Amino acid sequence: MDKGSTVDIMPAEHINDLLKTPVLDRDVEVRGWVYRTRSSGKIIFDVIRDATGIIQVTIKKGNLPDTEFEDALRSQIESSVIIKGRMFQDTRAPGGYEIRASSFTLVGTSAPFPITEYQSEELLLDNRHLWIRSREQQAVMKVKASLIKGARDWLDDNGFTEVTPPIFTQNACEGGVTLFKLKYFDREAYLSQSAQMYLEAMIFSLEKVYAMTPSFRAEKSRTTRHLTEFWHLELEEAWVDNKGNMEIQENLVSAMVQKVVRERKDELQLLGRNVDDLKEIVPPFKRVTYAEMIDRLKNKQFEIDFGCDLGAPEERAVTEEEKLPTFVTNFPKECKAFYMKEDPEDPRTVKCADLLAPEGYGEIIGGSERETDMDVLVAKLQRQDIPIEAYQWYLDLRRFGSVPHSGFGLGVERVVRWVCKLEHIRDAVPFPRTVSRAYP
Ligand code: 4AD
Ligand code: MG
């Protein structure tokens, strides 16, 4: 039975506002969901949850109409309710206050909630549409929103124009292996792995651009840092070299993290993240060349030689003890994409940087200066067996007024995972898509 449609929707207070500025001289009204409930016959102790927090509510027979008391008795966890009453200080209650109810409206009843205290990861994932009501998930989603807001604010303040690249594409930007192919009427197309090539086209019009889009990678391996669909914040800048590109990255990442520090202290605390650690995330970040990293790894007994890409274990080993993010520059050209510019000072390598988060979380950004020499680009495409025809439009960018330029892509969930100290990247997104799951 759901009486939802018959309830008058009146303005109500938000729980956290009440806990921060208690209102003791009049009745208050809160609405939300039953988070916990226990009763001793004549008195019911509920904890009510809304989008902002939780508060204890005491419902005592005689203080409200009997029918409402009966409704309170039969309401279960996750029933939706509206409560009126007076606030009183109570040191034992979460937040230090409780509401003594003079009115209880059961808006929507709840079937027995399938999620109880100790649940398997699989059950939580099957019930993701319900699990996102949990306080941890709520906190992660809020931190993520603040990170994105922090990024947009910084980018808008620094002269970047937000643009809207396509998702259907006929180009592989990051190699064929992780492409999601689909039938596009009578042709083949892919879901975008990266907006980079389109952003490169747009700098010739707008000079400094960014886009926040979903990117798709058919990642078949099960890892704690790969999703098949993730949110990608990508930037491209005309007249900027790899050094300038790194400065933009450290300023952007710092602005994102400091926004969270200002706006989301309670959420960070709930997630067990020390806010003071995040306050230290300010430029300059560390800079290390790939070659130096290889030496460090060898000292840590890794069997790795110049030429191999860094994987999660390597990245973890070199950042575990770090407090600040680290740029790893100058990767060997064989392990990076065709569009990266060769470094004339060390032609074995390209002018690129991966930004690794501290505490072992690993890569959060991949970026580089872009190759502007048409012949070099064509040769690299050919060497990697990429059919040139589909890239003619991209090569045009070098034919018509080419300029030095750089850019990068930041994995939003990778940053959320680090900032929220999450074991697994799937908890950085409300409805994770991985090799084993696209439901719910
Ligand atoms: O390093 P990647 O593959 O670089 C690019 O796509 C460039 N075209 C970006 C650019 O220069 N515009 O991906 C960029 C970032 C990674 O550093 C990582 O944070 C994130 O995207 N990422 C993923 N996040 C979650 N799941 C995956 N499967 C990811 N693959 C990449
Ligand atoms: Mg990368």
Coordinates of C-alpha atoms and ligand atoms in Angstrom, one line a residue:
M1 CA 0.0 0.0 0.0
D2 CA 1.4 3.3 -1.0
K3 CA -0.3 6.5 0.1
G4 CA 2.4 8.6 -1.6
S5 CA 0.2 10.3 -4.1
T6 CA -2.3 11.6 -1.5
V7 CA 0.2 13.4 0.7
D8 CA 0.4 17.2 0.6
I9 CA 4.0 18.1 -0.1
M10 CA 4.9 20.9 2.3
P11 CA 8.3 22.5 2.8
A12 CA 10.3 20.5 5.4
E13 CA 13.6 21.0 7.1
H14 CA 16.7 19.1 6.2
I15 CA 18.2 17.0 8.9
N16 CA 21.7 18.3 8.7
D17 CA 20.5 21.9 8.8
L18 CA 18.6 21.1 12.0
L19 CA 21.6 19.4 13.6
K20 CA 23.9 22.3 12.8
T21 CA 21.4 25.0 13.8
P22 CA 18.9 23.3 16.2
V23 CA 15.4 24.8 16.2
L24 CA 14.0 24.4 19.8
D25 CA 11.2 26.9 20.0
R26 CA 8.7 25.5 17.5
D27 CA 7.7 22.3 15.8
V28 CA 9.9 21.1 13.0
E29 CA 9.1 18.8 10.1
V30 CA 11.4 16.3 8.6
R31 CA 10.8 13.7 5.9
G32 CA 12.8 10.8 4.7
W33 CA 13.2 7.1 5.2
V34 CA 13.3 4.9 8.3
Y35 CA 17.0 4.0 8.8
R36 CA 16.7 2.1 12.0
T37 CA 13.7 1.3 14.2
R38 CA 13.1 -0.4 17.5
S39 CA 10.1 -0.3 19.9
S40 CA 9.3 -1.3 23.4
G41 CA 5.5 -1.4 23.1
K42 CA 4.5 2.1 24.0
I43 CA 7.6 3.9 22.7
I44 CA 9.3 3.6 19.3
F45 CA 12.8 4.8 18.6
D46 CA 13.3 5.5 14.9
V47 CA 16.3 6.9 13.1
I48 CA 15.3 8.8 10.0
R49 CA 17.5 9.4 7.1
D50 CA 17.2 12.1 4.4
A51 CA 19.7 13.3 1.7
T52 CA 21.6 15.3 4.4
G53 CA 21.9 13.1 7.5
I54 CA 20.2 11.0 10.2
I55 CA 18.3 12.0 13.3
Q56 CA 16.6 10.1 16.1
V57 CA 12.9 10.3 16.5
T58 CA 11.0 9.2 19.5
I59 CA 7.3 8.3 19.0
K60 CA 5.4 7.8 22.2
K61 CA 1.8 6.5 22.4
G62 CA -0.4 9.3 23.6
N63 CA 1.7 12.1 22.1
L64 CA 0.1 11.6 18.6
P65 CA -3.2 10.2 17.3
D66 CA -3.4 6.4 17.9
T67 CA -3.7 5.6 14.1
E68 CA -0.4 7.4 13.5
F69 CA 1.2 5.5 16.4
E70 CA -0.1 2.2 14.7
D71 CA 1.4 3.4 11.4
A72 CA 4.7 4.0 13.2
L73 CA 4.6 0.6 14.7
R74 CA 4.2 -1.2 11.4
S75 CA 6.6 0.9 9.4
Q76 CA 9.7 -1.0 8.5
I77 CA 13.2 0.0 7.5
E78 CA 13.1 2.1 4.3
S79 CA 9.5 3.1 4.8
S80 CA 9.1 6.7 3.7
V81 CA 7.7 9.0 6.4
I82 CA 7.0 12.6 7.4
I83 CA 7.4 13.5 11.0
K84 CA 6.5 16.6 13.0
G85 CA 7.6 17.4 16.5
R86 CA 9.9 19.2 18.9
M87 CA 13.6 19.0 18.9
F88 CA 15.4 18.2 22.2
Q89 CA 19.0 17.8 23.2
D90 CA 19.9 14.2 23.8
T91 CA 23.6 13.3 24.1
R92 CA 23.0 9.6 23.3
A93 CA 21.3 10.3 20.0
P94 CA 23.4 10.6 16.8
G95 CA 24.1 14.3 16.2
G96 CA 23.1 15.1 19.8
Y97 CA 19.4 15.8 19.3
E98 CA 16.2 13.9 18.9
I99 CA 12.7 14.9 17.7
R100 CA 9.7 13.9 19.9
A101 CA 7.0 13.2 17.4
S102 CA 3.5 14.9 17.6
S103 CA 2.7 13.6 14.1
F104 CA 3.8 10.6 12.0
T105 CA 2.7 10.2 8.4
L106 CA 3.5 6.9 6.7
V107 CA 4.0 7.9 3.1
G108 CA 5.2 4.6 1.5
T109 CA 5.4 1.3 3.3
S110 CA 8.5 -0.9 2.6
A111 CA 8.7 -4.6 2.0
P112 CA 11.4 -6.3 4.1
F113 CA 14.6 -4.6 2.9
P114 CA 16.9 -7.2 1.3
I115 CA 20.1 -5.5 2.6
T116 CA 21.0 -6.1 6.2
E117 CA 24.1 -5.4 8.1
Y118 CA 26.5 -8.1 6.7
Q119 CA 26.1 -8.8 3.1
S120 CA 28.1 -10.4 0.3
E121 CA 29.6 -8.1 -2.3
E122 CA 27.5 -9.9 -4.9
L123 CA 24.2 -9.2 -3.1
L124 CA 25.1 -5.6 -2.7
L125 CA 25.9 -5.3 -6.4
D126 CA 22.7 -7.1 -7.4
N127 CA 20.8 -4.6 -5.3
R128 CA 22.8 -1.6 -6.3
H129 CA 19.6 0.4 -6.9
L130 CA 18.9 0.0 -3.2
W131 CA 22.4 0.0 -1.8
I132 CA 23.0 3.5 -3.2
R133 CA 20.8 4.6 -0.3
S134 CA 23.6 3.7 2.2
R135 CA 25.4 6.4 3.9
E136 CA 28.8 5.4 2.4
Q137 CA 27.4 5.5 -1.1
Q138 CA 25.7 8.8 -0.4
A139 CA 29.0 10.3 0.8
V140 CA 30.9 9.0 -2.2
M141 CA 28.3 10.5 -4.6
K142 CA 28.5 13.9 -2.8
V143 CA 32.3 13.9 -2.9
K144 CA 32.2 13.1 -6.6
A145 CA 29.8 15.9 -7.3
S146 CA 32.1 18.3 -5.4
L147 CA 35.2 17.1 -7.3
I148 CA 33.4 17.7 -10.6
K149 CA 32.2 21.1 -9.5
G150 CA 35.7 22.0 -8.4
A151 CA 37.0 21.0 -11.8
R152 CA 34.4 23.0 -13.7
D153 CA 34.9 26.1 -11.5
W154 CA 38.6 26.0 -12.0
L155 CA 38.4 25.4 -15.8
D156 CA 35.8 28.1 -16.3
D157 CA 37.9 30.6 -14.2
N158 CA 41.0 29.7 -16.3
G159 CA 39.6 30.4 -19.8
F160 CA 38.6 26.9 -20.9
T161 CA 35.4 26.4 -22.9
E162 CA 33.3 23.3 -22.2
V163 CA 32.5 21.4 -25.4
T164 CA 30.4 18.4 -26.3
P165 CA 32.3 15.8 -28.4
P166 CA 30.5 12.8 -29.9
I167 CA 30.2 9.3 -28.4
F168 CA 29.8 7.4 -31.6
T169 CA 33.0 7.4 -33.5
Q170 CA 34.8 5.6 -36.3
N171 CA 38.3 6.1 -34.8
A172 CA 40.2 4.1 -32.2
C173 CA 42.0 6.7 -30.0
E174 CA 43.5 4.2 -27.5
G175 CA 44.1 1.1 -29.6
G176 CA 41.9 -1.6 -31.0
V177 CA 42.0 -4.1 -28.1
T178 CA 39.5 -2.3 -25.8
L179 CA 37.1 -1.0 -28.5
F180 CA 33.4 -1.6 -28.1
K181 CA 32.2 -2.2 -31.6
L182 CA 28.6 -1.7 -32.7
K183 CA 26.5 -1.8 -35.8
Y184 CA 25.9 1.7 -37.0
F185 CA 23.2 1.2 -39.6
D186 CA 25.1 -0.4 -42.5
R187 CA 28.6 0.4 -41.1
E188 CA 30.7 -0.3 -38.1
A189 CA 31.3 2.3 -35.4
Y190 CA 32.7 2.3 -31.8
L191 CA 31.8 3.8 -28.5
S192 CA 34.3 6.5 -27.7
Q193 CA 37.4 5.5 -25.7
S194 CA 38.5 9.2 -25.4
A195 CA 37.3 12.5 -26.8
Q196 CA 40.9 13.6 -27.4
M197 CA 40.9 13.7 -31.2
Y198 CA 37.7 15.7 -31.3
L199 CA 39.0 18.1 -28.7
E200 CA 42.2 18.5 -30.7
A201 CA 40.0 19.6 -33.6
M202 CA 38.2 22.1 -31.4
I203 CA 41.3 23.9 -30.2
F204 CA 41.7 25.4 -33.6
S205 CA 38.5 27.2 -33.0
L206 CA 38.5 27.7 -29.2
E207 CA 42.2 27.2 -28.1
K208 CA 41.4 25.8 -24.6
V209 CA 38.7 23.3 -24.3
Y210 CA 37.4 20.6 -22.0
A211 CA 34.7 17.9 -22.0
M212 CA 33.2 15.6 -19.4
T213 CA 31.9 12.5 -21.2
P214 CA 31.5 8.8 -20.5
S215 CA 34.3 6.8 -22.1
F216 CA 34.1 3.1 -22.9
R217 CA 36.7 0.4 -22.8
A218 CA 36.2 -3.3 -23.3
E219 CA 38.5 -4.1 -20.4
K220 CA 38.3 -7.9 -20.0
S221 CA 40.5 -8.1 -16.9
R222 CA 39.0 -7.9 -13.4
T223 CA 41.0 -5.3 -11.5
T224 CA 40.2 -2.8 -8.8
R225 CA 40.7 0.1 -11.1
H226 CA 39.1 -0.6 -14.4
L227 CA 35.5 0.0 -15.4
T228 CA 34.1 -0.6 -18.9
E229 CA 32.2 2.7 -18.7
F230 CA 33.8 5.6 -16.8
W231 CA 33.6 9.4 -16.7
H232 CA 36.4 11.1 -18.4
L233 CA 37.4 14.7 -18.0
E234 CA 39.6 15.7 -20.9
L235 CA 41.4 18.9 -21.8
E236 CA 43.2 20.1 -24.8
E237 CA 45.2 23.3 -25.0
A238 CA 46.7 25.2 -28.0
W239 CA 50.2 26.7 -27.6
V240 CA 51.0 24.6 -24.5
D241 CA 53.9 22.1 -24.3
N242 CA 54.1 19.1 -22.0
K243 CA 55.6 21.1 -19.2
G244 CA 52.7 23.6 -19.3
N245 CA 50.3 20.6 -19.6
M246 CA 51.6 19.2 -16.3
E247 CA 51.2 22.6 -14.6
I248 CA 47.5 22.7 -15.7
Q249 CA 47.0 19.2 -14.3
E250 CA 48.5 19.9 -10.9
N251 CA 46.4 23.1 -10.5
L252 CA 43.3 21.4 -11.7
V253 CA 43.7 18.3 -9.4
S254 CA 44.5 20.6 -6.5
A255 CA 41.4 22.8 -7.1
M256 CA 39.2 19.6 -7.2
V257 CA 40.6 18.2 -4.0
Q258 CA 40.5 21.5 -2.1
K259 CA 36.9 22.0 -3.1
V260 CA 36.1 18.6 -1.5
V261 CA 38.1 19.7 1.6
R262 CA 35.9 22.8 1.9
E263 CA 32.6 21.2 1.1
R264 CA 32.7 17.6 2.2
K265 CA 34.4 17.3 5.6
D266 CA 31.6 15.2 7.1
E267 CA 31.5 12.8 4.2
L268 CA 35.3 12.4 4.2
Q269 CA 35.2 11.6 7.9
L270 CA 32.4 9.0 7.4
L271 CA 34.6 7.4 4.7
G272 CA 37.6 7.3 6.9
R273 CA 39.6 9.7 4.9
N274 CA 41.9 12.1 6.9
V275 CA 41.1 15.6 5.7
D276 CA 44.5 16.9 6.7
D277 CA 46.1 14.5 4.1
L278 CA 44.0 16.1 1.4
K279 CA 44.8 19.6 2.5
E280 CA 48.4 18.9 1.4
I281 CA 47.4 18.2 -2.2
V282 CA 48.7 21.5 -3.6
P283 CA 51.3 22.2 -6.4
P284 CA 54.0 21.5 -7.2
F285 CA 53.5 17.7 -7.5
K286 CA 56.5 15.5 -7.9
R287 CA 58.1 14.8 -11.2
V288 CA 60.1 11.7 -12.1
T289 CA 61.2 10.3 -15.4
Y290 CA 60.1 6.9 -16.5
A291 CA 63.8 5.9 -16.6
E292 CA 64.3 6.9 -13.0
M293 CA 61.1 4.9 -12.1
I294 CA 62.6 1.8 -13.7
D295 CA 65.7 2.2 -11.5
R296 CA 63.6 2.6 -8.4
L297 CA 61.6 -0.5 -9.3
K298 CA 64.8 -2.5 -9.9
N299 CA 65.9 -1.4 -6.4
K300 CA 62.6 -2.8 -5.1
Q301 CA 63.4 -6.2 -6.8
F302 CA 61.0 -5.8 -9.7
E303 CA 62.1 -7.6 -12.8
I304 CA 61.5 -4.7 -15.3
D305 CA 63.5 -3.2 -18.1
F306 CA 63.3 0.0 -20.0
G307 CA 60.5 -0.4 -22.6
C308 CA 57.8 -2.1 -20.5
D309 CA 54.7 -0.2 -19.4
L310 CA 54.0 0.3 -15.7
G311 CA 51.2 -1.8 -14.3
A312 CA 49.2 -1.5 -11.1
P313 CA 51.8 -3.4 -8.9
E314 CA 54.6 -1.2 -10.2
E315 CA 52.6 2.0 -9.7
R316 CA 51.6 1.0 -6.2
A317 CA 55.2 0.2 -5.2
V318 CA 56.5 3.6 -6.2
T319 CA 53.6 5.7 -4.7
E320 CA 52.7 3.8 -1.6
E321 CA 54.8 6.0 0.7
E322 CA 54.0 9.3 -1.2
K323 CA 51.8 12.0 0.2
L324 CA 51.6 14.0 -3.1
P325 CA 50.8 12.9 -6.6
T326 CA 53.7 12.1 -8.9
F327 CA 54.1 12.8 -12.6
V328 CA 56.0 10.0 -14.5
T329 CA 57.3 11.6 -17.7
N330 CA 59.1 10.4 -20.8
F331 CA 57.8 6.9 -21.4
P332 CA 59.3 4.9 -24.2
K333 CA 57.4 5.6 -27.4
E334 CA 56.6 1.9 -27.9
C335 CA 54.3 1.7 -24.9
K336 CA 52.4 4.9 -25.6
A337 CA 49.8 6.0 -28.2
F338 CA 50.6 7.1 -31.8
Y339 CA 49.7 10.8 -31.2
M340 CA 52.3 11.5 -28.6
K341 CA 55.2 13.8 -29.6
E342 CA 58.7 12.4 -29.7
D343 CA 61.1 14.1 -27.3
P344 CA 64.0 15.5 -29.3
E345 CA 66.2 15.4 -26.2
D346 CA 65.6 11.7 -25.7
P347 CA 64.2 10.2 -28.9
R348 CA 63.6 6.8 -27.3
T349 CA 60.8 8.6 -25.4
V350 CA 57.7 10.8 -25.9
K351 CA 56.8 14.1 -24.2
C352 CA 54.1 12.6 -22.0
A353 CA 53.2 12.3 -18.3
D354 CA 51.1 9.9 -16.3
L355 CA 49.9 11.4 -13.1
L356 CA 50.0 8.8 -10.2
A357 CA 47.9 9.4 -7.1
P358 CA 49.7 9.0 -3.8
E359 CA 49.2 6.1 -1.3
G360 CA 49.5 3.5 -4.0
Y361 CA 46.3 4.4 -5.9
G362 CA 48.1 4.7 -9.2
E363 CA 47.3 6.4 -12.5
I364 CA 44.6 9.1 -12.5
I365 CA 45.7 11.0 -15.6
G366 CA 47.3 10.2 -18.9
G367 CA 48.5 13.2 -21.0
S368 CA 51.0 14.4 -23.5
E369 CA 52.2 16.9 -26.0
R370 CA 50.8 16.0 -29.4
E371 CA 52.7 15.1 -32.5
T372 CA 52.4 17.9 -35.0
D373 CA 54.5 16.5 -37.8
M374 CA 52.2 14.9 -40.4
D375 CA 54.8 12.5 -41.8
V376 CA 55.7 11.2 -38.3
L377 CA 52.0 10.7 -37.5
V378 CA 51.4 8.8 -40.7
A379 CA 54.4 6.6 -40.2
K380 CA 53.3 5.8 -36.6
L381 CA 49.8 4.9 -37.7
Q382 CA 51.2 2.6 -40.4
R383 CA 53.6 1.0 -38.0
Q384 CA 50.7 0.2 -35.7
D385 CA 48.6 -1.2 -38.6
I386 CA 45.9 1.5 -38.2
P387 CA 44.0 2.2 -41.4
I388 CA 44.8 5.7 -42.5
E389 CA 41.5 6.4 -44.3
A390 CA 39.5 6.9 -41.1
Y391 CA 42.1 9.3 -39.8
Q392 CA 42.1 11.7 -42.8
W393 CA 40.1 14.3 -40.9
Y394 CA 42.6 14.1 -38.0
L395 CA 45.5 14.5 -40.3
D396 CA 43.8 17.6 -41.7
L397 CA 44.4 19.3 -38.3
R398 CA 48.1 19.1 -39.3
R399 CA 47.4 20.3 -42.8
F400 CA 45.6 23.4 -41.9
G401 CA 47.5 25.7 -39.5
S402 CA 49.0 23.2 -37.1
V403 CA 50.1 24.5 -33.7
P404 CA 52.0 23.0 -30.8
H405 CA 49.4 21.6 -28.4
S406 CA 48.9 19.3 -25.4
G407 CA 46.1 17.7 -23.5
F408 CA 45.2 15.0 -21.0
G409 CA 42.4 12.8 -19.7
L410 CA 41.5 12.4 -16.1
G411 CA 39.6 9.3 -14.9
V412 CA 36.9 10.8 -12.6
E413 CA 36.3 7.5 -10.8
R414 CA 40.1 7.0 -10.3
V415 CA 40.2 10.3 -8.5
V416 CA 37.1 9.5 -6.5
R417 CA 38.6 6.2 -5.5
W418 CA 41.8 7.8 -4.2
V419 CA 40.1 10.8 -2.5
C420 CA 37.4 8.5 -0.8
K421 CA 40.0 5.8 0.0
L422 CA 37.9 3.1 -1.8
E423 CA 39.1 -0.4 -2.1
H424 CA 37.5 -0.9 -5.5
I425 CA 36.7 1.6 -8.3
R426 CA 33.2 0.2 -8.7
D427 CA 32.2 2.0 -5.5
A428 CA 33.1 5.3 -7.2
V429 CA 30.1 5.0 -9.5
P430 CA 26.5 4.4 -8.6
F431 CA 25.8 1.7 -11.3
P432 CA 29.2 0.1 -12.1
R433 CA 29.8 -1.5 -15.5
T434 CA 32.5 -4.1 -15.5
V435 CA 33.3 -7.2 -17.6
S436 CA 31.0 -9.2 -15.4
R437 CA 28.1 -6.8 -14.8
A438 CA 25.8 -4.4 -16.6
Y439 CA 22.8 -4.9 -14.2
P440 CA 21.0 -3.1 -12.6
Ligands
4AD1 O1 45.5 7.0 -20.2 P1 44.3 7.0 -21.0 O2 44.0 5.8 -21.8 O3 44.5 8.3 -22.0 C1 43.6 8.7 -22.9 O4 42.5 8.2 -23.1 C2 44.0 9.9 -23.6 N1 43.4 9.9 -25.0 C3 43.5 11.1 -22.8 C4 43.8 12.4 -23.4 O5 44.9 12.7 -23.5 N2 42.8 13.2 -23.7 O6 43.0 7.3 -20.1 C5 43.0 8.5 -19.4 C6 42.6 8.3 -18.0 C7 43.5 7.3 -17.2 O7 44.6 8.0 -16.7 C8 42.6 6.8 -16.2 O8 42.5 7.7 -15.1 C9 41.2 6.8 -16.9 O9 41.3 7.6 -18.0 N3 40.9 5.4 -17.3 C10 40.0 4.6 -16.8 N4 39.2 4.7 -15.7 C11 38.4 3.7 -15.3 N5 38.3 2.6 -16.0 C12 39.1 2.4 -17.1 N6 38.9 1.3 -17.8 C13 39.9 3.4 -17.5 N7 40.8 3.6 -18.6 C14 41.3 4.8 -18.4
MG2 MG 47.1 5.7 -19.5

